[in-house]
CSV table of N, CA, C and O in Angstrom, one decimal:
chain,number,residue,atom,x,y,z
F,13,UNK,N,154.1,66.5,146.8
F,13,UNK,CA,153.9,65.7,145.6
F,13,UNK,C,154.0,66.7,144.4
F,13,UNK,O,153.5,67.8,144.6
F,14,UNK,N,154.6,66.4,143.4
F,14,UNK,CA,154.9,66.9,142.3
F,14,UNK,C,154.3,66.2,141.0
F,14,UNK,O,154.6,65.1,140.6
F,15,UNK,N,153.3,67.5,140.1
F,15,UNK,CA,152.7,66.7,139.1
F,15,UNK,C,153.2,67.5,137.8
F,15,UNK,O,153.4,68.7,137.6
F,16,UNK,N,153.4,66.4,136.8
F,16,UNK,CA,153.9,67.0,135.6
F,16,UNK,C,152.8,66.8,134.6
F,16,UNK,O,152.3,65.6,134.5
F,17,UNK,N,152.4,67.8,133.9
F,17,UNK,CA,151.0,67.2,132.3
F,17,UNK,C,151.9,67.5,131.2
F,17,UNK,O,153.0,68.0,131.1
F,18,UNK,N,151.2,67.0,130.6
F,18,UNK,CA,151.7,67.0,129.1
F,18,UNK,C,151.1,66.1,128.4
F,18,UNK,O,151.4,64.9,128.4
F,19,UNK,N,150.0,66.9,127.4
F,19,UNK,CA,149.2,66.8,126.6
F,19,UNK,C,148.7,65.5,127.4
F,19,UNK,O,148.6,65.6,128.6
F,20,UNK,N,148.2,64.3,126.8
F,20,UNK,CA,147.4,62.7,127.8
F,20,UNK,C,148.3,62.2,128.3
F,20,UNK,O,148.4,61.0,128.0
F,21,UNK,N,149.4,62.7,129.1
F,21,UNK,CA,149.8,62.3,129.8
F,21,UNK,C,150.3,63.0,131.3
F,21,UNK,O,150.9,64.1,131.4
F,22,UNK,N,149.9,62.1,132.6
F,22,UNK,CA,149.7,62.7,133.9
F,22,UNK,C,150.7,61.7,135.0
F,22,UNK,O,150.5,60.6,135.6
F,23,UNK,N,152.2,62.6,134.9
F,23,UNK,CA,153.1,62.0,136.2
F,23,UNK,C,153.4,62.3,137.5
F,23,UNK,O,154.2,63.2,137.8
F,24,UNK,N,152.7,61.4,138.7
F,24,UNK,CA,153.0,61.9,140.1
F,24,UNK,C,154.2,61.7,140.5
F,24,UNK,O,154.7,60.7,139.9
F,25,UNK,N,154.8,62.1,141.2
F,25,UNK,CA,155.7,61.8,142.3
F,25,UNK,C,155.8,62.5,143.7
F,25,UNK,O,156.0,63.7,143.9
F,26,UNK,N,155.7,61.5,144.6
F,26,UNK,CA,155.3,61.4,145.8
F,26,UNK,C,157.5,61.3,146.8
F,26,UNK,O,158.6,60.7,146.4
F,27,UNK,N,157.1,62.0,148.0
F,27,UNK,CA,158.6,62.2,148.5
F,27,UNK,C,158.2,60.6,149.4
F,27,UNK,O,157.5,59.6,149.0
F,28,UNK,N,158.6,60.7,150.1
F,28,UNK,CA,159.3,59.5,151.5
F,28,UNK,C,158.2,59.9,152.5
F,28,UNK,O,157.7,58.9,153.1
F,29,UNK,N,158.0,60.7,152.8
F,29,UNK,CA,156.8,60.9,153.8
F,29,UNK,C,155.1,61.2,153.4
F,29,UNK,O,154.1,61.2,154.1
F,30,UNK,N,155.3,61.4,151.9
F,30,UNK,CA,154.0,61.3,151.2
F,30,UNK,C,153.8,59.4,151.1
F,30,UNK,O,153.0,58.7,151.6
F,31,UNK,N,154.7,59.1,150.4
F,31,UNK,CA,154.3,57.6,150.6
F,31,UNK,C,153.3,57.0,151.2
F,31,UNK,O,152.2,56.4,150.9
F,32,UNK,N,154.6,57.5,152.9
F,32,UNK,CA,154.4,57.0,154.0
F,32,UNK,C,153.1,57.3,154.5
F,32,UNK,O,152.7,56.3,155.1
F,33,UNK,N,152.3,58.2,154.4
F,33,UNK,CA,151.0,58.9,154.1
F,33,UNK,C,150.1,58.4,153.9
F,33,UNK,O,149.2,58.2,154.7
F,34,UNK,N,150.3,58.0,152.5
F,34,UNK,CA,149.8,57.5,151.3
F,34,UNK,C,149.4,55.9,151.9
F,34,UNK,O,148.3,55.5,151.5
F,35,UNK,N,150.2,55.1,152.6
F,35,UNK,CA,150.1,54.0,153.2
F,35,UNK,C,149.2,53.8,154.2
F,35,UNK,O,148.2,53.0,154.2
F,36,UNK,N,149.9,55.0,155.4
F,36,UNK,CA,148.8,54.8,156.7
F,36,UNK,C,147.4,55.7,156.8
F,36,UNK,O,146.7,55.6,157.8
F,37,UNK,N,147.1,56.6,155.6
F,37,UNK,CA,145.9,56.6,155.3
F,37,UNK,C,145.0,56.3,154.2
F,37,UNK,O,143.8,56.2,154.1
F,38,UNK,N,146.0,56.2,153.5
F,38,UNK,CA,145.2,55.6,151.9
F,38,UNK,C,144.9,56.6,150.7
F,38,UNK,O,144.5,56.4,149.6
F,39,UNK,N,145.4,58.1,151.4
F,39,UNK,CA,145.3,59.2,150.4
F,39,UNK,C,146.9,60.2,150.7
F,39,UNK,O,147.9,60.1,151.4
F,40,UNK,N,146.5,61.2,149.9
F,40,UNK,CA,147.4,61.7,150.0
F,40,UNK,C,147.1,63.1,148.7
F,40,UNK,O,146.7,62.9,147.6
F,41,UNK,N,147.3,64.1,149.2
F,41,UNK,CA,146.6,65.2,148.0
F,41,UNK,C,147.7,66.6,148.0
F,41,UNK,O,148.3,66.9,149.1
F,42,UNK,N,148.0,67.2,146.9
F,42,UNK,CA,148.4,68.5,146.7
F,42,UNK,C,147.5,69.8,146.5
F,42,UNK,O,146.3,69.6,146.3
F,43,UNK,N,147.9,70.8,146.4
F,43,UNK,CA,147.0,71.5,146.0
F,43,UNK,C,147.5,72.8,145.6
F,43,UNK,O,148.4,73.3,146.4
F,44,UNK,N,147.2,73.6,144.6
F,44,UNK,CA,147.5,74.7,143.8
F,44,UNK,C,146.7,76.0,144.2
F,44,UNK,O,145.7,75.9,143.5
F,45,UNK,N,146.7,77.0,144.7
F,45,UNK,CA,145.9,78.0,144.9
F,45,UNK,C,145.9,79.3,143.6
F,45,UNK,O,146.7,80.2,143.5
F,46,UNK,N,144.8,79.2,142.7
F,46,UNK,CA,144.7,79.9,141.9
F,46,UNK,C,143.8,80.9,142.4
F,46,UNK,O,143.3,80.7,143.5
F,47,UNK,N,143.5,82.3,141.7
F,47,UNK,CA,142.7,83.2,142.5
F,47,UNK,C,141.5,83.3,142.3
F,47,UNK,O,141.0,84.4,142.6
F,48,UNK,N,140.8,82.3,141.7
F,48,UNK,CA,139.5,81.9,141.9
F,48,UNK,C,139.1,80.8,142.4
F,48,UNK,O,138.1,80.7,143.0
F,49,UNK,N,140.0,79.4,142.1
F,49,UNK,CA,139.9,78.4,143.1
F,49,UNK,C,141.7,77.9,143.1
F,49,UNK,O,142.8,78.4,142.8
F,50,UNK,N,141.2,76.3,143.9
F,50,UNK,CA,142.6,75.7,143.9
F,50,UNK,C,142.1,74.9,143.0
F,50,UNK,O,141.0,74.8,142.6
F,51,UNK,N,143.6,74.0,142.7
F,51,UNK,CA,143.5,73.0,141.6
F,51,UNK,C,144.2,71.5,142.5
F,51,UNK,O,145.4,71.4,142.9
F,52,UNK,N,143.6,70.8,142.6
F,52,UNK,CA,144.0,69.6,143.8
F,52,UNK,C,144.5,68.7,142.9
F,52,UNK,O,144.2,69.0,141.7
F,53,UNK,N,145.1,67.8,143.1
F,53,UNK,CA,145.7,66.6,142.9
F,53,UNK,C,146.0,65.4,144.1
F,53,UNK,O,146.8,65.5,145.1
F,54,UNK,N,144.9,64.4,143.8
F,54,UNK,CA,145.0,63.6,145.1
F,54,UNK,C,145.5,62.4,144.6
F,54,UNK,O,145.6,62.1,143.4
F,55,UNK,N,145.9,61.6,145.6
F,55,UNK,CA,145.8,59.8,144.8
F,55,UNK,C,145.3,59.2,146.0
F,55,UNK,O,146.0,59.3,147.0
F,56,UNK,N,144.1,58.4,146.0
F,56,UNK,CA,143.7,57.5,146.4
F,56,UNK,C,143.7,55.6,146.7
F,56,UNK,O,143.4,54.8,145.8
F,57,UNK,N,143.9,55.2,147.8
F,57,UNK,CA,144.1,53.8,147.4
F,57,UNK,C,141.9,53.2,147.1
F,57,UNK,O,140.9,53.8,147.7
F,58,UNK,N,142.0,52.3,146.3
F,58,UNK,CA,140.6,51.8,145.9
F,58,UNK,C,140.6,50.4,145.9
F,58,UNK,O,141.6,49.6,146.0
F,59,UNK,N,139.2,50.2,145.9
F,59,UNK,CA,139.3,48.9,145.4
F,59,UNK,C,139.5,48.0,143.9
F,59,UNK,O,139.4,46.8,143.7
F,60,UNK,N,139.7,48.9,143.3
F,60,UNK,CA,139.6,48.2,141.9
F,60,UNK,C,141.1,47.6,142.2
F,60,UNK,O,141.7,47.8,143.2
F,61,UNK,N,141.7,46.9,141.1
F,61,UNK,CA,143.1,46.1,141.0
F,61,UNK,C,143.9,47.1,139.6
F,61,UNK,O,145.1,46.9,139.2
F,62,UNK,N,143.3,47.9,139.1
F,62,UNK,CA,144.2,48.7,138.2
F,62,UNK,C,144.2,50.0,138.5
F,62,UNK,O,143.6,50.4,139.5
F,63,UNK,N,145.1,51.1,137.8
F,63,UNK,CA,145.1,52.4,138.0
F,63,UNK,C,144.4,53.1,137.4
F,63,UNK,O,144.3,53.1,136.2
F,64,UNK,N,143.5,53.9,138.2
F,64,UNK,CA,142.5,55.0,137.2
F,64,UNK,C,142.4,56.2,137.6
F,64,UNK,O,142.8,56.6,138.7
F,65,UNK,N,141.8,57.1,136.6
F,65,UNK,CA,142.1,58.7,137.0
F,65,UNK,C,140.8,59.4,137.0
F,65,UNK,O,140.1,58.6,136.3
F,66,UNK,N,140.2,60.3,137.3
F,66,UNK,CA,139.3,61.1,136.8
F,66,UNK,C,139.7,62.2,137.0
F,66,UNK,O,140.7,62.3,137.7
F,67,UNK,N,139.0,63.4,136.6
F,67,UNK,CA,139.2,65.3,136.8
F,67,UNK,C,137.9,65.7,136.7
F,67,UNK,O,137.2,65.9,135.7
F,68,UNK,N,137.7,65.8,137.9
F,68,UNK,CA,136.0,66.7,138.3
F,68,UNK,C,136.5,67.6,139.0
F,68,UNK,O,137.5,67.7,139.5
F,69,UNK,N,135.4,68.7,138.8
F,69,UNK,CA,135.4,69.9,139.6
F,69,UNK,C,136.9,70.8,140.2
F,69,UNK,O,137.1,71.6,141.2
F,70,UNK,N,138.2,70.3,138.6
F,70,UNK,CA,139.3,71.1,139.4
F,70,UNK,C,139.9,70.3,140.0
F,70,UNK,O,140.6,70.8,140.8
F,71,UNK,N,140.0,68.9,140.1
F,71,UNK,CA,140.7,68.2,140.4
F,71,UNK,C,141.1,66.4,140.1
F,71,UNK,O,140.1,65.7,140.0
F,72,UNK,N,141.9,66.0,140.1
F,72,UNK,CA,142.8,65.3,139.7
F,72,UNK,C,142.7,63.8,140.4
F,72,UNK,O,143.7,63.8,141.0
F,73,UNK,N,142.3,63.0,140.6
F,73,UNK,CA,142.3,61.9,141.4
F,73,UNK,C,142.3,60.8,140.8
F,73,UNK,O,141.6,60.2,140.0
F,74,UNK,N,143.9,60.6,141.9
F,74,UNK,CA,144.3,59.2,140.7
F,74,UNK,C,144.1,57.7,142.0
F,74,UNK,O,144.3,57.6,143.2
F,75,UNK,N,143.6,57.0,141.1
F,75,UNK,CA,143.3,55.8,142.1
F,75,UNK,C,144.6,54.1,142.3
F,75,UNK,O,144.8,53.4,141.4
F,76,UNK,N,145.1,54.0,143.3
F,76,UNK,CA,145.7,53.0,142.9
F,76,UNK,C,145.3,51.8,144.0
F,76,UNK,O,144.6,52.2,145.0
F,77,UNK,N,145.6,50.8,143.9
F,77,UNK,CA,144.8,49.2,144.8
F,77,UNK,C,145.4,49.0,145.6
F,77,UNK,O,146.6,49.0,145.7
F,78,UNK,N,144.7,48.8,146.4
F,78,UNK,CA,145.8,48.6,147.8
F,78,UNK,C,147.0,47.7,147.6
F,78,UNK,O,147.9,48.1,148.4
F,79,UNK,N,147.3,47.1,147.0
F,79,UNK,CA,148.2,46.0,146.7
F,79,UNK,C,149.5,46.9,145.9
F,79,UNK,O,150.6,46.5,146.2
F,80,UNK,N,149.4,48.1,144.8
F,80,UNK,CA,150.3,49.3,144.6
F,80,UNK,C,150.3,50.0,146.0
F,80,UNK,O,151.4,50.3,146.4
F,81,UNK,N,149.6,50.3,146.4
F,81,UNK,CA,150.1,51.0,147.5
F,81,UNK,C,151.1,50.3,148.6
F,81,UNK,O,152.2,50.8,148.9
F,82,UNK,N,150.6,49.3,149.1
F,82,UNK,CA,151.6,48.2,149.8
F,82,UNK,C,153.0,48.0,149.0
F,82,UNK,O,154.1,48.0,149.6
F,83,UNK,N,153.0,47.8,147.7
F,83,UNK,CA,154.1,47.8,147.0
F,83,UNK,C,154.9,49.1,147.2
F,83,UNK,O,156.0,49.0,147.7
F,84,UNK,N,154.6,50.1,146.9
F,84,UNK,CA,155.6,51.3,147.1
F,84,UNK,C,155.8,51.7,148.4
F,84,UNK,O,156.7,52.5,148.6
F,85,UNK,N,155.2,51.3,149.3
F,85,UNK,CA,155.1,51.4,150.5
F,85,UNK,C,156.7,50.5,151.3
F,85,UNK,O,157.6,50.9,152.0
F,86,UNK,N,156.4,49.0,150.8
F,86,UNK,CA,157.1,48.2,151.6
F,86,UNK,C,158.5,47.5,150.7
F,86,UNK,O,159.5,46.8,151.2
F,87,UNK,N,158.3,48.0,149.3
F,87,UNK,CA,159.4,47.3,148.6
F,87,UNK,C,160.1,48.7,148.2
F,87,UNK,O,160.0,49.8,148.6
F,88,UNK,N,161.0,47.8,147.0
F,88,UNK,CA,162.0,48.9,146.2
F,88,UNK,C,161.2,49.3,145.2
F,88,UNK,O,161.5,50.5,145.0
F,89,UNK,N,160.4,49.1,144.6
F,89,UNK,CA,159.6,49.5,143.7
F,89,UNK,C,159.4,50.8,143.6
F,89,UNK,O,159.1,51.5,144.6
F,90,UNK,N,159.6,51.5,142.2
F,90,UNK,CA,159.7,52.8,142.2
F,90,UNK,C,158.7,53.4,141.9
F,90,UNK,O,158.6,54.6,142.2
F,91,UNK,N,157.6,52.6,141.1
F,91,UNK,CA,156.6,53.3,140.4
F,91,UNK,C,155.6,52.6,139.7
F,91,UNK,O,156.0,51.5,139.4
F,92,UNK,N,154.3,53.0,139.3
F,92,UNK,CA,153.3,52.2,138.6
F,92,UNK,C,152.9,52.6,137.5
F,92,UNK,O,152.9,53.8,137.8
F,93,UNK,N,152.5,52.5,136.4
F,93,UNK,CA,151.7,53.3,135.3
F,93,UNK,C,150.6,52.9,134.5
F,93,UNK,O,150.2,51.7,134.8
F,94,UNK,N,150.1,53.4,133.9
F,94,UNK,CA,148.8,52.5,133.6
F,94,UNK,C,148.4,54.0,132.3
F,94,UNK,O,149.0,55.1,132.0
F,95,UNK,N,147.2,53.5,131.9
F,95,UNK,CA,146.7,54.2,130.8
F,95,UNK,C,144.5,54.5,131.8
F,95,UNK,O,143.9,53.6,132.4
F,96,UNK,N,144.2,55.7,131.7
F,96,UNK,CA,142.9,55.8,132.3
F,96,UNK,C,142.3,56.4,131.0
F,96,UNK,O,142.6,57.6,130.7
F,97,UNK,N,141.5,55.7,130.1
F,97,UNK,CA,140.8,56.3,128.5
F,97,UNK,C,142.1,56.8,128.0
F,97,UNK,O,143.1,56.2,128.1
F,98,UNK,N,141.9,58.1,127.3
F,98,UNK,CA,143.4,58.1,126.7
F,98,UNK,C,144.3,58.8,127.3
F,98,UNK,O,145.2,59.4,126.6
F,99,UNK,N,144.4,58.9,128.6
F,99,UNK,CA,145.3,59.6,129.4
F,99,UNK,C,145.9,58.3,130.2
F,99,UNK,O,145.4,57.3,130.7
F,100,UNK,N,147.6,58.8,129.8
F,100,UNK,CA,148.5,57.9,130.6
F,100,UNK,C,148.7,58.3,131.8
F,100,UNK,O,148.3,59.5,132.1
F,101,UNK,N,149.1,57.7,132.6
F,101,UNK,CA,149.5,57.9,134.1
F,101,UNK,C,151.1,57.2,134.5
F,101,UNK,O,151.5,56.2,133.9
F,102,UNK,N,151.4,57.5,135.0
F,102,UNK,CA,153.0,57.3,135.8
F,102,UNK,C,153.0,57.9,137.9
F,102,UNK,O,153.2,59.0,138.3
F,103,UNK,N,152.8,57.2,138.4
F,103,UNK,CA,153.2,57.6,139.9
F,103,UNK,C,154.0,56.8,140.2
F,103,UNK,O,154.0,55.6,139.9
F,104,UNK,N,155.1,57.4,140.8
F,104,UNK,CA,156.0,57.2,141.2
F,104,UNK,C,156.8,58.0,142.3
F,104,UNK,O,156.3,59.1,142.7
F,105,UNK,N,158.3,57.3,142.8
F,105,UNK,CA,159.0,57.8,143.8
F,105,UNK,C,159.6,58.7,143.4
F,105,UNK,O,160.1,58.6,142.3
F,106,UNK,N,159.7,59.9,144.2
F,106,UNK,CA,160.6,61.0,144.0
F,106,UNK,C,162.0,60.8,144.8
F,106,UNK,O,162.1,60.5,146.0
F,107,UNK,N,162.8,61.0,143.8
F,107,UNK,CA,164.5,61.1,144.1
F,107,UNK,C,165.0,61.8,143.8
F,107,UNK,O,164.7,62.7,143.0
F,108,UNK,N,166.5,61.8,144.6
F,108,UNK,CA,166.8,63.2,144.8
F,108,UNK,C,168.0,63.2,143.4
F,108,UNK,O,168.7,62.3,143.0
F,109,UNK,N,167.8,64.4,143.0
F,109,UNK,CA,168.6,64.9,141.9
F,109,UNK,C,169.9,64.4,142.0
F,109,UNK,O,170.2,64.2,143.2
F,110,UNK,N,170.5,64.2,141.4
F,110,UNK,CA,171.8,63.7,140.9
F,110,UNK,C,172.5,65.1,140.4
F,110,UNK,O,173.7,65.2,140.7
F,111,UNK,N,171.8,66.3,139.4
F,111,UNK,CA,172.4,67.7,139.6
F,111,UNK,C,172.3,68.5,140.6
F,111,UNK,O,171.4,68.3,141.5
F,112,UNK,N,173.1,69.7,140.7
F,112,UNK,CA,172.3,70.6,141.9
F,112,UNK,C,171.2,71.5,141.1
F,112,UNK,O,171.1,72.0,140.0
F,113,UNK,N,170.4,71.4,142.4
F,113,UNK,CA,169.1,72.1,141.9
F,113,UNK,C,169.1,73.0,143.8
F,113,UNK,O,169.8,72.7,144.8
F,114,UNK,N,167.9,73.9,143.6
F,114,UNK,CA,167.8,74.4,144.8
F,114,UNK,C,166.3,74.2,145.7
F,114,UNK,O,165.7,75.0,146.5
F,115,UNK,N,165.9,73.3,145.2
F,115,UNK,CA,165.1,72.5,145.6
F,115,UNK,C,165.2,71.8,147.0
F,115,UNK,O,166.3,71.3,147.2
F,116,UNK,N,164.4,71.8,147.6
F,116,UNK,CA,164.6,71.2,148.8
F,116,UNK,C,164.8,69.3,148.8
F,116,UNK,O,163.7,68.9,148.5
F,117,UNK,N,165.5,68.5,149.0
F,117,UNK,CA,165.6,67.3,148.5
F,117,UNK,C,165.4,66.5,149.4
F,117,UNK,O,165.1,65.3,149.3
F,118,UNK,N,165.6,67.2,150.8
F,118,UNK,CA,165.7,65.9,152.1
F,118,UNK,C,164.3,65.4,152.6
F,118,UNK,O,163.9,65.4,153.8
F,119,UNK,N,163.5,64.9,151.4
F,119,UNK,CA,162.2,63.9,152.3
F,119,UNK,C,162.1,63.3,150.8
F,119,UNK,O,161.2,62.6,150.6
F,120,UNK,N,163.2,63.5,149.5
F,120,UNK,CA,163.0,62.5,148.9
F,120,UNK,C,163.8,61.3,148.8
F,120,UNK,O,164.6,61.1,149.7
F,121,UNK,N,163.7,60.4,147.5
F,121,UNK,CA,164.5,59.1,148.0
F,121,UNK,C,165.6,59.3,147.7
F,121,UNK,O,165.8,60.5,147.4
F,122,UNK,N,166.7,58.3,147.7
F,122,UNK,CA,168.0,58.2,147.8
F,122,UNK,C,168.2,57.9,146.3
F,122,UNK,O,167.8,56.8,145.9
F,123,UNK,N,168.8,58.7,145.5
F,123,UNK,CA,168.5,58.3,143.8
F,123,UNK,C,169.3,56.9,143.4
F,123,UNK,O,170.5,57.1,143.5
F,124,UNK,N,169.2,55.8,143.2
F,124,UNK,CA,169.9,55.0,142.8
F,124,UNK,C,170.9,54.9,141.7
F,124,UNK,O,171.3,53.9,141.1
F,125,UNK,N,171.2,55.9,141.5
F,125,UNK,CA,172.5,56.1,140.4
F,125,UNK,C,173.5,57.4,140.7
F,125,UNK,O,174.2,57.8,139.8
F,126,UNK,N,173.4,58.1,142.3
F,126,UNK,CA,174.5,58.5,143.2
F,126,UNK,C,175.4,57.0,143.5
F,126,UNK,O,174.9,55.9,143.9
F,127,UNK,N,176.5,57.2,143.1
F,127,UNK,CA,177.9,56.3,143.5
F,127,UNK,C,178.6,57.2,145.0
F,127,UNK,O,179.5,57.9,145.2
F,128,UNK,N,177.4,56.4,146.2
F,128,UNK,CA,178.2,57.5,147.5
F,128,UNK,C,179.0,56.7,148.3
F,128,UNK,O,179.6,57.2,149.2
């Protein structure tokens, strides 16, 4: 999973097997090893019906409804976003570059704007 900040704004993106994850358990987390702690980023399915975020103790936990989850899960649906106080949110599917990069690409999606 790959997270991008920038200033109140917090974008996930999850590969094909994080999803998939993400579906048959309901979570799904990354994590950063700094040399006094790690810095985690999880996303959670909940019960609430909207997207929300909090950051305790060093980490990141974004919540989405089972019903987003089932959506990225079972459709084309690329992604969700929402606002949590004043921090925006974006999770979404990760696809694979359209430039070369040297990045490992084979567990993300199929970019829909390769002409293959």
């Amino acid at each position: 999973m790959k997270i991008r900040i920038k200033d109140n704004s917090v974008r996930l993106r999850l590969t094909m097997s994080e999803i998939d994850k993400l579906g048959n358990t309901g979570e799904v987390a990354s994590r950063t090893e700094f040399i006094n702690q790690p810095f985690v980023y999880r996303i959670l399915q909940t019960d609430t019906e909207e997207l929300i975020a909090s950051f305790v103790e060093n980490e990141i936990v974004i919540g989405l409804s089972a019903n987003m989850v089932k959506e990225l899960v079972a459709t084309e649906r690329i992604g969700f976003d929402g606002q949590s106080g004043p921090v925006k949110i974006l999770v979404e599917k990760d696809f694979a570059c359209i430039d070369n990069t040297l990045e490992d690409q084979s567990d993300n999606f199929p970019n829909p704007n390769l002409k293959c």
